[in-house]
Coordinates of C-alpha atoms and ligand atoms in Angstrom, one line a residue:
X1379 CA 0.0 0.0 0.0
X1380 CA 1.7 3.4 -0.8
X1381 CA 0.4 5.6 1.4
X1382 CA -2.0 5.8 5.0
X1383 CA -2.7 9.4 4.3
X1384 CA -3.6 10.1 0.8
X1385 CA -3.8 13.1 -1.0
X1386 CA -5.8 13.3 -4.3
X1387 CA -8.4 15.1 -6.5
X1388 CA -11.2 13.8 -7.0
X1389 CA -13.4 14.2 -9.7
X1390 CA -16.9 12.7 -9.6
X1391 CA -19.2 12.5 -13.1
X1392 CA -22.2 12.5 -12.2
X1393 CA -21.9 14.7 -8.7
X1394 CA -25.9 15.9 -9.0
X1395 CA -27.0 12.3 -8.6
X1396 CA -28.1 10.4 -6.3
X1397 CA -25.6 8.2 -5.2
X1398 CA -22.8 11.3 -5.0
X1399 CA -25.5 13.2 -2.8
X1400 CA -26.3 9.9 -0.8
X1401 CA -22.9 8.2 -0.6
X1402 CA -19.9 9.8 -1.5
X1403 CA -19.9 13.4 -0.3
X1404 CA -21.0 11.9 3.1
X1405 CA -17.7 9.4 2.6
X1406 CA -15.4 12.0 2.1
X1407 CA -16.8 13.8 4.8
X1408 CA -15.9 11.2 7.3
X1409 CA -13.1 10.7 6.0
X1410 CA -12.4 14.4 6.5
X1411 CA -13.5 14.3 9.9
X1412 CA -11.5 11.7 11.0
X1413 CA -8.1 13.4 9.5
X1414 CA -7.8 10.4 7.0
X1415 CA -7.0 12.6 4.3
X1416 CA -4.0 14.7 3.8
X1417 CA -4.6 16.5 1.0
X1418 CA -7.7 16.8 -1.3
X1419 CA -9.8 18.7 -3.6
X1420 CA -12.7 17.0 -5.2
X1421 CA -14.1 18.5 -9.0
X1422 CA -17.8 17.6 -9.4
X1423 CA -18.8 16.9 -13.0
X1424 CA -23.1 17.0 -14.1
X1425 CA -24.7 18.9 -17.2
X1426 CA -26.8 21.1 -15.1
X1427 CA -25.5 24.8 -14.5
X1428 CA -24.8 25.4 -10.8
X1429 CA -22.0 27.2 -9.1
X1430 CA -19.4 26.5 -6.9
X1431 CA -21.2 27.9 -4.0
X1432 CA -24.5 26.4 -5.1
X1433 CA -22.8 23.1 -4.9
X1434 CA -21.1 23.6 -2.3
X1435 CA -24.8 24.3 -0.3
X1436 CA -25.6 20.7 -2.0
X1437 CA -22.9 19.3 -0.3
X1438 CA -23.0 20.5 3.3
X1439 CA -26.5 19.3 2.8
X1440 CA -25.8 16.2 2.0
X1441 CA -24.3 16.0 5.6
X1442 CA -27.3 16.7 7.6
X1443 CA -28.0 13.0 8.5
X1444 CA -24.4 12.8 9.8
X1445 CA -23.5 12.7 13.4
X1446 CA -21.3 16.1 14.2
X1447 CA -22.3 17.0 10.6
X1448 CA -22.5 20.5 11.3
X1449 CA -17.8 20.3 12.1
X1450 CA -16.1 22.3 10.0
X1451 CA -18.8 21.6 6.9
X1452 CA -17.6 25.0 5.9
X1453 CA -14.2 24.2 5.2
X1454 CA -14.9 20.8 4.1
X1455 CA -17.2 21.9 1.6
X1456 CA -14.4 24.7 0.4
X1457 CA -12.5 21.9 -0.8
X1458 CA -15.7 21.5 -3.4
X1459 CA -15.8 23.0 -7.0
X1460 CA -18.3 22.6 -10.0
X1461 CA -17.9 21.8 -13.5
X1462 CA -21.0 22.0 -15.8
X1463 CA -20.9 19.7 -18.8
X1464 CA -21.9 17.1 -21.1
X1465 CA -19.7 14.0 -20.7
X1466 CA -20.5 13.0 -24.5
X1467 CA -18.6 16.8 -25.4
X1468 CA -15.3 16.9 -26.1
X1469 CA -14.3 20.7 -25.3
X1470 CA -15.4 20.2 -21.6
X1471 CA -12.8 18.1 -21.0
X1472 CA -10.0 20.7 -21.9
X1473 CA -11.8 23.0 -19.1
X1474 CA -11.7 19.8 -16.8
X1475 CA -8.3 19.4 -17.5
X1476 CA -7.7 22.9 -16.8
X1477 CA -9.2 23.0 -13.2
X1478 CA -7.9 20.1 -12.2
X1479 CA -4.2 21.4 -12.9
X1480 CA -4.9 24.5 -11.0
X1481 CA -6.4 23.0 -8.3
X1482 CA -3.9 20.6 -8.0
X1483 CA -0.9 23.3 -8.2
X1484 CA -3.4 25.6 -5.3
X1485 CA -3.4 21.9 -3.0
X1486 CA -0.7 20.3 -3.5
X1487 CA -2.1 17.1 -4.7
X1488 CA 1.3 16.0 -6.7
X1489 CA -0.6 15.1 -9.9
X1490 CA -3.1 12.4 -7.9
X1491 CA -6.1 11.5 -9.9
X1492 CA -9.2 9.8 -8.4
X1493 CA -12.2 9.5 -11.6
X1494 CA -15.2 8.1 -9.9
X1495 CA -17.5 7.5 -12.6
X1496 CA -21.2 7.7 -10.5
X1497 CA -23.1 8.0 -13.8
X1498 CA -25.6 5.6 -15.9
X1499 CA -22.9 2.6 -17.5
X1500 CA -23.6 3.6 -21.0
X1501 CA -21.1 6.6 -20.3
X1502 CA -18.4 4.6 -19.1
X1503 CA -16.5 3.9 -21.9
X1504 CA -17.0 7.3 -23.5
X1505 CA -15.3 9.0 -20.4
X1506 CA -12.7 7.0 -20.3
X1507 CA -12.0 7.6 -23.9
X1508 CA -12.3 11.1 -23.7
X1509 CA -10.0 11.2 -20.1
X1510 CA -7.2 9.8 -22.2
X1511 CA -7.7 11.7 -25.6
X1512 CA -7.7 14.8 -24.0
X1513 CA -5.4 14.5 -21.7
X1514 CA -6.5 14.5 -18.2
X1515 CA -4.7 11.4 -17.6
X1516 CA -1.5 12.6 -18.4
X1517 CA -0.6 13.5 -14.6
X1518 CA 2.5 13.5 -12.4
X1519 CA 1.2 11.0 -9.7
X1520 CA -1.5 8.5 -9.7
X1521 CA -4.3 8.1 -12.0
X1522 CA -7.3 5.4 -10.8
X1523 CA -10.9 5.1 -12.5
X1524 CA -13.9 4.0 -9.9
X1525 CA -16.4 2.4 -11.7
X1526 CA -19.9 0.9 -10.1
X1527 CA -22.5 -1.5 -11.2
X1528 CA -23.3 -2.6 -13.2
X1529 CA -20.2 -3.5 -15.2
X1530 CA -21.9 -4.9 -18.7
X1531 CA -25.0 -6.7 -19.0
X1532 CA -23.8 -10.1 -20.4
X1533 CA -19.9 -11.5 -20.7
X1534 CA -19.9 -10.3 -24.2
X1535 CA -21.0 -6.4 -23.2
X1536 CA -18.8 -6.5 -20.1
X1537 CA -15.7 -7.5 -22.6
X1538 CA -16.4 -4.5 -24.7
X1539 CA -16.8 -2.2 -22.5
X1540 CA -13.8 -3.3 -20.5
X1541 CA -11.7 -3.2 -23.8
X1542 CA -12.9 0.4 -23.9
X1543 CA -11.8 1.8 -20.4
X1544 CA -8.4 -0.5 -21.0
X1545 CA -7.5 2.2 -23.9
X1546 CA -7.4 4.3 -21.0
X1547 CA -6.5 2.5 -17.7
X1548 CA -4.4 -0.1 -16.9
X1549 CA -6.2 -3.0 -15.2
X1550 CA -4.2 -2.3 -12.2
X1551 CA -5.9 1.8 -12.6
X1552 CA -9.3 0.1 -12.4
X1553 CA -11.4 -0.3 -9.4
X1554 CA -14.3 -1.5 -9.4
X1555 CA -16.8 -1.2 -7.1
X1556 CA -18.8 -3.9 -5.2
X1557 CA -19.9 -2.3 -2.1
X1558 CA -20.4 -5.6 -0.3
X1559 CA -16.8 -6.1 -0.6
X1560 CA -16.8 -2.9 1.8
X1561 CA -18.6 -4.0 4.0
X1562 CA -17.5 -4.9 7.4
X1563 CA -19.2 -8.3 8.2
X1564 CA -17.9 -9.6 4.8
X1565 CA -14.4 -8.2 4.9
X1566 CA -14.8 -10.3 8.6
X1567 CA -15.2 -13.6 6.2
X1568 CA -11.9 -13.6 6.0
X1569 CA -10.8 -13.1 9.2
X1570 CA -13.0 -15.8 11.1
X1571 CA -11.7 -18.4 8.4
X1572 CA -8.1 -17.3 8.4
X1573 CA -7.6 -16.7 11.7
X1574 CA -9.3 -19.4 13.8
X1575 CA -7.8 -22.7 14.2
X1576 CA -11.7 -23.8 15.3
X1577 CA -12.9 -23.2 11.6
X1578 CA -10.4 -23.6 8.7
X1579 CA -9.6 -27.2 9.9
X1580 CA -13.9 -28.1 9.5
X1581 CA -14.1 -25.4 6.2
X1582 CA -14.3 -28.4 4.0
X1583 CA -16.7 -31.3 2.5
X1584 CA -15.7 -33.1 5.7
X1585 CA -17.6 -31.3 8.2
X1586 CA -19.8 -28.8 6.2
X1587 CA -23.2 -29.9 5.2
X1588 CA -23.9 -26.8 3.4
X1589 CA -23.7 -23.4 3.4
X1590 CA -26.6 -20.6 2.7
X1591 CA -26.4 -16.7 1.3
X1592 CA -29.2 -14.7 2.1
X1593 CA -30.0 -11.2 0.8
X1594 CA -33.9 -9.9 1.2
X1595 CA -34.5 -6.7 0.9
X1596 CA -38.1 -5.5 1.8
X1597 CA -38.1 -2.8 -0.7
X1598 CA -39.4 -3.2 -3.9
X1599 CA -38.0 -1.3 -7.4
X1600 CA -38.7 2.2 -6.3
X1601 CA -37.9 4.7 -9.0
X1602 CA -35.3 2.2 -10.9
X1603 CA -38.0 0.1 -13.6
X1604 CA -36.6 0.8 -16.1
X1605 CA -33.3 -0.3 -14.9
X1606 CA -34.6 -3.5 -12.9
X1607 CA -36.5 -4.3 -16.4
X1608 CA -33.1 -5.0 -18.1
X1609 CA -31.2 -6.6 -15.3
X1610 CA -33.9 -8.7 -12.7
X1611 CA -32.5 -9.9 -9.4
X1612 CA -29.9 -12.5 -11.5
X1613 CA -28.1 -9.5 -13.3
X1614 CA -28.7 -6.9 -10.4
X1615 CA -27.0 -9.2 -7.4
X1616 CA -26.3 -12.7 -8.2
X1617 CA -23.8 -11.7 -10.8
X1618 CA -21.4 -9.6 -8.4
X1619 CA -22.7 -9.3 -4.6
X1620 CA -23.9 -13.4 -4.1
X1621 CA -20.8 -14.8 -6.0
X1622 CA -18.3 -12.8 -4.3
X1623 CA -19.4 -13.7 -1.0
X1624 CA -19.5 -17.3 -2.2
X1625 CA -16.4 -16.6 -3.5
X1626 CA -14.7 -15.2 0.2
X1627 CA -16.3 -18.6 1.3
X1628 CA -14.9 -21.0 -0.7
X1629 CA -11.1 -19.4 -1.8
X1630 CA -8.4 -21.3 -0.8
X1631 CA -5.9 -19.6 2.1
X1632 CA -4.0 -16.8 0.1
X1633 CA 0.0 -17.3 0.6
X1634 CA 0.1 -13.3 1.5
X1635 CA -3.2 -10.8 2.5
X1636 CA -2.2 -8.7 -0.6
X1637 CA -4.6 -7.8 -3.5
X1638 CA -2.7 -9.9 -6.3
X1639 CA -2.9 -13.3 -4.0
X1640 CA -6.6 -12.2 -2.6
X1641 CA -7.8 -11.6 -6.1
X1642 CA -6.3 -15.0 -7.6
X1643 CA -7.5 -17.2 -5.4
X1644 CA -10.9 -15.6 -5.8
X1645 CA -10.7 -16.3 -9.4
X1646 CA -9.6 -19.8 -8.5
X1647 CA -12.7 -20.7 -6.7
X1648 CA -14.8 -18.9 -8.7
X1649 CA -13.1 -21.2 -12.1
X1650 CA -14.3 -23.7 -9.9
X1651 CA -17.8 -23.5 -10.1
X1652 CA -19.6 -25.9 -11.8
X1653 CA -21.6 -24.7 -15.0
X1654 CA -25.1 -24.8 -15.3
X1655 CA -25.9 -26.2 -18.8
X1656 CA -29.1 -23.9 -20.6
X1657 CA -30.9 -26.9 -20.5
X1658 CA -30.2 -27.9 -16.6
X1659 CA -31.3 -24.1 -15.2
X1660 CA -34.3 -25.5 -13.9
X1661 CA -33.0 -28.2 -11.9
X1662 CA -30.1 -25.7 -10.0
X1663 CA -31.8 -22.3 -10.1
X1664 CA -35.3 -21.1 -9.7
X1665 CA -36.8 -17.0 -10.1
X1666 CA -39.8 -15.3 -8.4
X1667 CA -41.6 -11.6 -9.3
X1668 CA -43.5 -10.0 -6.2
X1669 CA -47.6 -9.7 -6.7
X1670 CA -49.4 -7.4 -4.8
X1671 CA -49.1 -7.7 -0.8
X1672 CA -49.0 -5.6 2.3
X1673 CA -47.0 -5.2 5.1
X1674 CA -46.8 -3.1 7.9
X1675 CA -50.6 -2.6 7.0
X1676 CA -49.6 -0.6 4.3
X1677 CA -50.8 -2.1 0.7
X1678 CA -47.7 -2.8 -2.1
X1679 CA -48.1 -2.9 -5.6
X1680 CA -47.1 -5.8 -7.6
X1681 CA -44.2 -5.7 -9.1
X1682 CA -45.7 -5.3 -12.9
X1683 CA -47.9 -2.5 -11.4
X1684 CA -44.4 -0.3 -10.9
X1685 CA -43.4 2.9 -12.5
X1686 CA -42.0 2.1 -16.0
X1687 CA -42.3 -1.9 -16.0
X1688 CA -44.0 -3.5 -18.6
X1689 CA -47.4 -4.8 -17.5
X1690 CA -46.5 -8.6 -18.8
X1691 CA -42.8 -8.0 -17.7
X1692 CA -41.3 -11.5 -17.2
X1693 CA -38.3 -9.8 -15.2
X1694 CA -37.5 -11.8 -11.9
X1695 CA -37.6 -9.9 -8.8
X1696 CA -36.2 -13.1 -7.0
X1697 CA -33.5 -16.3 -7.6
X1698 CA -32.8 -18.9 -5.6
X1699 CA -29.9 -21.1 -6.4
X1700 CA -27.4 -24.1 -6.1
X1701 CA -24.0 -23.8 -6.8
X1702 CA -21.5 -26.8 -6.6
X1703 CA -17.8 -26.1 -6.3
X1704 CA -15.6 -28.7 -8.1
X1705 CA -12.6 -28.9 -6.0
X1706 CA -11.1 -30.9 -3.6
X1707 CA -12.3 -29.0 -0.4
X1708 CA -15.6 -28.4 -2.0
X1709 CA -16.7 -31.5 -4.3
X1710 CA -20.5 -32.8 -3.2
X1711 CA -21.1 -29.1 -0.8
X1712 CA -24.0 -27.3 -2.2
X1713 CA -23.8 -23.5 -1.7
X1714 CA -27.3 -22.3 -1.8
X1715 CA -27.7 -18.7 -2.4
X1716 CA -31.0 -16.6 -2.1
X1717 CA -32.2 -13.0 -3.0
X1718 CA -35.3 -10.7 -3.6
X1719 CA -37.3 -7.9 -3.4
X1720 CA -40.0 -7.2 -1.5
X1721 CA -39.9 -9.6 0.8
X1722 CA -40.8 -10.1 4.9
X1723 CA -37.3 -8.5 5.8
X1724 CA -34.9 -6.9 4.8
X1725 CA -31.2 -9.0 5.8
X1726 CA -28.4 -10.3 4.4
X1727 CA -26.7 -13.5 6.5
X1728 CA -24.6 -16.5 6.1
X1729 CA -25.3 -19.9 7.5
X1730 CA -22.4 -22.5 7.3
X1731 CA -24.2 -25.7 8.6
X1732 CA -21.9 -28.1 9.8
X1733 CA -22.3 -32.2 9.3
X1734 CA -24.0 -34.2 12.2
X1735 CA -21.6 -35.6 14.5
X1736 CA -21.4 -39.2 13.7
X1737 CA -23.2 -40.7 16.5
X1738 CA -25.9 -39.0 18.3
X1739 CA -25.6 -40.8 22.3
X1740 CA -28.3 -38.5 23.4
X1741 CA -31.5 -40.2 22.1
X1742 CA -34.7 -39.8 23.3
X1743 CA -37.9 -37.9 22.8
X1744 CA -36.7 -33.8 24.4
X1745 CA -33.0 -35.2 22.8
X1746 CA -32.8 -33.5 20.2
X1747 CA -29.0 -32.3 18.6
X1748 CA -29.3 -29.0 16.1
X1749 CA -26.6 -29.3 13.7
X1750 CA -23.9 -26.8 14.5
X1751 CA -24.1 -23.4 12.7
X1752 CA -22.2 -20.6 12.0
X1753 CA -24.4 -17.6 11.0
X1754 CA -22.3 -14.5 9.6
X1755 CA -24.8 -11.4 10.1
X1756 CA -24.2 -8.9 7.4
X1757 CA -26.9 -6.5 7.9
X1758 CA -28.8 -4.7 9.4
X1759 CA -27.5 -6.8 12.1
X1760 CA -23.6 -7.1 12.4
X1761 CA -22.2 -10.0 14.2
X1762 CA -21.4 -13.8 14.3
X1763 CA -23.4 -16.5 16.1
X1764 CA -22.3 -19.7 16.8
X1765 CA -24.8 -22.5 17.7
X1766 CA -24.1 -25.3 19.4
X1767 CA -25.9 -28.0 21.9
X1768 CA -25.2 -28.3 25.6
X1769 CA -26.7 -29.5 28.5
X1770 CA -29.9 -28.6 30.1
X1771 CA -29.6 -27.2 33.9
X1772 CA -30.9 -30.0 36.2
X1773 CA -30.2 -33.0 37.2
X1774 CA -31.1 -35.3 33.9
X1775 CA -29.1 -35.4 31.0
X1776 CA -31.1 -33.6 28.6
X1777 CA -29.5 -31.5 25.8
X1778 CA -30.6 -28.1 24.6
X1779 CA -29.3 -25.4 22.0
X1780 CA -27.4 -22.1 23.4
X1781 CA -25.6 -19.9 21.3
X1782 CA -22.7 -17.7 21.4
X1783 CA -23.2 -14.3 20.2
X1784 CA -21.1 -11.5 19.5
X1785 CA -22.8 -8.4 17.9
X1786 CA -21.7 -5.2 16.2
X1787 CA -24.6 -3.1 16.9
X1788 CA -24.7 -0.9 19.8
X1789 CA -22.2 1.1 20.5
X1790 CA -19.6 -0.2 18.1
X1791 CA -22.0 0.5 15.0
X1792 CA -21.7 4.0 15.2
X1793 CA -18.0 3.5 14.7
X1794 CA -18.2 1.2 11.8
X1795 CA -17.3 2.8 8.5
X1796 CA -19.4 2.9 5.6
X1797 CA -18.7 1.0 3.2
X1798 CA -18.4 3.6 0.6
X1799 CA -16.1 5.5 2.8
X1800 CA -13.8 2.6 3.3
X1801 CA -13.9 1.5 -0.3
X1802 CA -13.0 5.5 -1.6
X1803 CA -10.2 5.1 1.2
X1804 CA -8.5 2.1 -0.3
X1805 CA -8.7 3.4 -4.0
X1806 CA -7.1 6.4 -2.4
X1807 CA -3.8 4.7 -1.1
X1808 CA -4.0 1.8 -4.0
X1809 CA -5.5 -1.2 -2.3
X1810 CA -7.5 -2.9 -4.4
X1811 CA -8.6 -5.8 -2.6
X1812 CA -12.2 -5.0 -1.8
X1813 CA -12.4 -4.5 -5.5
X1814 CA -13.3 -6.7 -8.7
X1815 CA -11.0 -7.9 -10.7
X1816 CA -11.8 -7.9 -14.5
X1817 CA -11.3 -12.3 -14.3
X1818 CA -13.5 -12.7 -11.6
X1819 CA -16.2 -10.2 -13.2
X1820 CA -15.8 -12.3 -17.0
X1821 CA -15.5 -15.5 -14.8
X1822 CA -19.2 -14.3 -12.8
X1823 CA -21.1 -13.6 -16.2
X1824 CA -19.8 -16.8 -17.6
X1825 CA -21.5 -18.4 -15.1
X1826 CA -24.5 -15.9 -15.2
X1827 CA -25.1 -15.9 -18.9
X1828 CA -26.3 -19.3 -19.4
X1829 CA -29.1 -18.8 -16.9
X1830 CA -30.3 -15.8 -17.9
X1831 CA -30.3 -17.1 -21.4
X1832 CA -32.3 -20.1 -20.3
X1833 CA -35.0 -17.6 -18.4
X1834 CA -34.9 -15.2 -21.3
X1835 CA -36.5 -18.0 -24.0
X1836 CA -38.7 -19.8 -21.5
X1837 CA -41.3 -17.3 -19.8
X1838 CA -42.5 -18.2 -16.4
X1839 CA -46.1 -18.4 -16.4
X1840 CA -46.3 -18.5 -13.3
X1841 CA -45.7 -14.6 -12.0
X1842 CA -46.2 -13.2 -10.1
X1843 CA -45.6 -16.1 -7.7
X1844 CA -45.3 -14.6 -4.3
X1845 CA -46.9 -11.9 -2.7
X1846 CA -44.9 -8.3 -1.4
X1847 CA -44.3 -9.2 2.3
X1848 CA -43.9 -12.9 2.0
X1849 CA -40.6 -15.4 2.4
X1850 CA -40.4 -15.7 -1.3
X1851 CA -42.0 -18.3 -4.0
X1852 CA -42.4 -21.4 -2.6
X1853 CA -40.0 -23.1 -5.8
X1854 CA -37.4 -21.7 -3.7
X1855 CA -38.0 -24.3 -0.4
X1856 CA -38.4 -27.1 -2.8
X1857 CA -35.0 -26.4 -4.3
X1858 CA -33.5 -27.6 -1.0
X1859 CA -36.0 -29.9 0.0
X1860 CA -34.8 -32.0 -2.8
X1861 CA -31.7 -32.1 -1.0
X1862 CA -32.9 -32.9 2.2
X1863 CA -32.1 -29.6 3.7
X1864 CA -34.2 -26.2 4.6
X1865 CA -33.4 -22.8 4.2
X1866 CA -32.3 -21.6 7.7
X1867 CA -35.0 -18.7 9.3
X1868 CA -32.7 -15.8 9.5
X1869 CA -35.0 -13.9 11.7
X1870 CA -34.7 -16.7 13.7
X1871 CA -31.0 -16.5 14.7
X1872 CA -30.5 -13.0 15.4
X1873 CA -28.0 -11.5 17.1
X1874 CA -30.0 -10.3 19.4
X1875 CA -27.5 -7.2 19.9
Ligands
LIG2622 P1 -28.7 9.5 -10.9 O1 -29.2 10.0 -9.6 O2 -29.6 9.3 -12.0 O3 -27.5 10.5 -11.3 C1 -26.9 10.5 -12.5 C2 -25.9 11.7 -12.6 O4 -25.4 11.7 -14.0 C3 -26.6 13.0 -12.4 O5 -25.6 13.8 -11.6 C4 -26.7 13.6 -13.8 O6 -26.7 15.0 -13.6 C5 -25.5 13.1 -14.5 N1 -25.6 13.0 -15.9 C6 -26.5 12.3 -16.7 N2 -26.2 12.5 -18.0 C7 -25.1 13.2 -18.1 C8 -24.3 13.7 -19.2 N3 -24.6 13.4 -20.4 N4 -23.2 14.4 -18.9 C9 -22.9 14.7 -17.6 N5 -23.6 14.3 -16.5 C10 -24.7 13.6 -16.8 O7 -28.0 8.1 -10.7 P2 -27.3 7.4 -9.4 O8 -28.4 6.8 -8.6 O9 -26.5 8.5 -8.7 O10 -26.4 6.3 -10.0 C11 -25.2 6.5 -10.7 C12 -24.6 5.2 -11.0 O11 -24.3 4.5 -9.8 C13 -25.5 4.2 -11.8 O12 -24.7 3.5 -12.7 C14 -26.1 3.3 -10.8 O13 -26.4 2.1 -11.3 C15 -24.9 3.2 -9.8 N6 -25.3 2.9 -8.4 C16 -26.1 3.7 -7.7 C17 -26.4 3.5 -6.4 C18 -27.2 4.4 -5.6 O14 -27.3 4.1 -4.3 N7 -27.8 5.4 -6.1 C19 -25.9 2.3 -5.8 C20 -25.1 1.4 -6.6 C21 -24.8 1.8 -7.9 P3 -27.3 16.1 -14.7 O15 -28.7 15.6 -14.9 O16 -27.2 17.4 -14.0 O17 -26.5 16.0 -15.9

């Protein structure tokens, strides 16, 4: 890593949207706060005319939500300036590259240049071109492009428009963003398995049953249709979030924590999954769409009654899989994974459920032994719960689960970094570990591609089949009941914290 206080400028296209107003001013702020940075200026880039002060007023705005929001948002925001224009217009970019050598001369940023592209993907590779033809990336110090989600549609879209932004960046320039990867509960993944002799000895087709990835959400599309109408839950968070955590969970020990070792043995496990022939989707995967439903007593719309989706839309709002890992550790462990919209609540979670022990001595009608589980709570809940079986207090022997808890939330919480904040951080100083490398991103629509090919010729005439508020489509219990196994009640293992 080169450097634990950066200085940079950085320059966000796209600094009127959403996710800028939401996310990244209130990053940098933090950062700020905390005296993180050493120097910085940061260039915002939209079409709409607004001045510096005007966007400065945005920006201490954007604070309001933050605790001690209010310290020194004045000078913070000074650090702010504005840039109206089109990012499909050349001449703008020889004012851009004007500004950004003044204000890196006036801060002393030694030619460091952060390009954080928070703008709709079909820009991307245009302002990545245009960074490089007109010179903006012709600087003294570092030059890095952030990129979010999604990165293509389909292997052969993400190729293309990864061959466009490598006319401009060097893959080791690139970072892009998966904010799961920031945060804190699945950065721990590593940790728990790498630094417990309890776990890594078990964290193999010996001892592990199976393993579960949940992520509900109890929100439905909101204002994105016409987005979610192209992608679908698949696209939208199978493709990056799911397989990278299934990827943290199945990698193999790196030799060193670095990025280059981290990435490849993510791209090890993740040239390890088994692919789903077109015609064998419906035996490993299954989809849902929301119908109408309530909850909270509040009525919600089905999901083809949403702003700007088609009323026949055959877009799935939910997928349920099974993944098998063809490797040593892994051969014959099923990794189920699970997400959706609009459903009873909102949580992501791991469950690693451990094999039976091979004799159970403790028979008898209250005798019953839970398998042993290891539930990884990503959020809202942070924290880890073991679950094991002991004895009840009394004088027979009668067993009875406890667990063993240790939770995030509280006090702790308020201390955790965003992930945002950590993840604009590490592109700062040039760790890209919580980052996606362009293998494991080609590697993840491989595997994608042939099931959304497989959904996109056969309909399912069956949406809507689960109502807003609900678990989910029932397809999705039978997937594992096949199997002889059950998807674990997350609510059900809480933290409790
Ligand atoms: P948004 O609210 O629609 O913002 C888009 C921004 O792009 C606005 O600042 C807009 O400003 C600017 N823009 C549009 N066309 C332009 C052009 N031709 N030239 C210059 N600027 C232009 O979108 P968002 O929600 O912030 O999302 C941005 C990206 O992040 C998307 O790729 C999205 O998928 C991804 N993302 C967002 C979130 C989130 O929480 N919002 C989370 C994950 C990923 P003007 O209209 O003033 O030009």
């Amino acid at each position: 890593m080169e450097n634990d206080k950066p200085s940079g400028l950085i320059m966000i296209f796209g600094a009127t949207g959403d996710l800028a107003n939401r996310k990244l001013f209130p990053s940098i702020y933090r950062l700020f706060q905390k005296g993180k940075l050493n120097k910085f200026a940061v260039v915002g880039v939209a079409r709409r005319p607004l001045t510096n002060e005007q966007f400065q007023e945005n920006v201490k705005e954007s604070l309001s939500d933050i605790a001690g929001g209010q310290d020194h948002a004045e000078e913070f925001a000074s650090h702010f300036y504005y840039h109206s224009h089109d990012v499909t217009s050349s001449e703008s970019y020889i004012q851009l590259k004007d500004i950004a050598g003044k204000l890196d001369a006036q801060y002393g940023l030694l030619g460091n240049r952060i390009f954080y592209l928070a703008m709709a993907p079909e820009f991307f590779g245009t302002i990545a071109e245009q960074i490089k033809a007109q010179g903006l990336s012709d600087t003294a110090g570092y030059k890095r492009l952030v990129i979010e989600k999604p990165f293509g549609h389909s292997f052969e879209s993400a190729k293309e428009l990864n061959e466009k932004i490598r006319t401009a960046f060097s893959e080791e320039e690139i970072y892009r963003i998966d904010h799961y990867l920031g945060k804190e509960m699945v950065q721990n993944i590593e940790v728990i398995r790498f630094s417990n002799a309890i776990f890594e000895p078990l964290w193999n087709s010996r001892y592990i049953s199976n393993i579960q990835v949940t992520s509900s959400e109890t929100l439905g599309v909101e204002e994105r249709g016409r987005y979610y109408e192209n992608s679908g839950a698949l696209r939208d968070m199978v493709q990056n979030h799911l397989l990278q955590m299934v990827a943290l969970l199945a990698m193999e020990p790196p030799i060193r924590l670095t990025d280059d070792e981290v990435r490849s043995e993510k791209v090890r496990a993740l040239r390890s999954l088994r692919p789903v022939a077109k015609d064998e989707v419906k035996n490993y995967f299954v989809r849902g769409q929301y119908g109408p439903g309530s909850a909270g007593g509040k009525e919600l719309p089905a999901y083809r009654d949403e702003h700007n989706v088609d009323s026949v839309s055959n877009t799935e709002t939910f997928v349920a899989g099974k993944l098998l890992i063809d490797n040593f550790r892994w051969a014959g462990v099923p990794f189920y994974i699970r997400t959706g919209k609009r459903l009873e609540a909102k949580s992501t979670a791991i469950v690693v459920q451990f094999k039976d022990i091979p004799m159970n001595l403790y028979y008898g009608a209250e005798q019953v032994l839970n398998p042993n589980l290891l539930v990884i709570h990503i959020q809202p809940d942070e924290g880890i719960t073991l679950h094991l079986n002991a004895k009840k207090a009394g004088k027979d022997i009668e067993t009875t689960p406890i667990t063993l808890t240790v939770s995030n939330n509280s006090i702790d919480r308020i201390n955790t970094p965003e992930a945002y904040e950590k993840l604009l951080f590490d592109s700062m100083r040039g760790d890209a570990t919580n980052f996606t490398h362009w293998d494991e991103v080609a590697l993840s629509w491989k595997f994608v591609d042939s099931i959304s090919e497989a959904w996109e010729t056969e309909k399912d005439s069956s949406f809507p089949n689960y109502p807003s508020g609900s678990k989910g489509p029932e397809c999705a219990s039978e997937l594992l009941k096949k199997d002889g196994h059950f998807w674990w009640p997350i609510e059900k293992l809480e933290t409790g914290g």
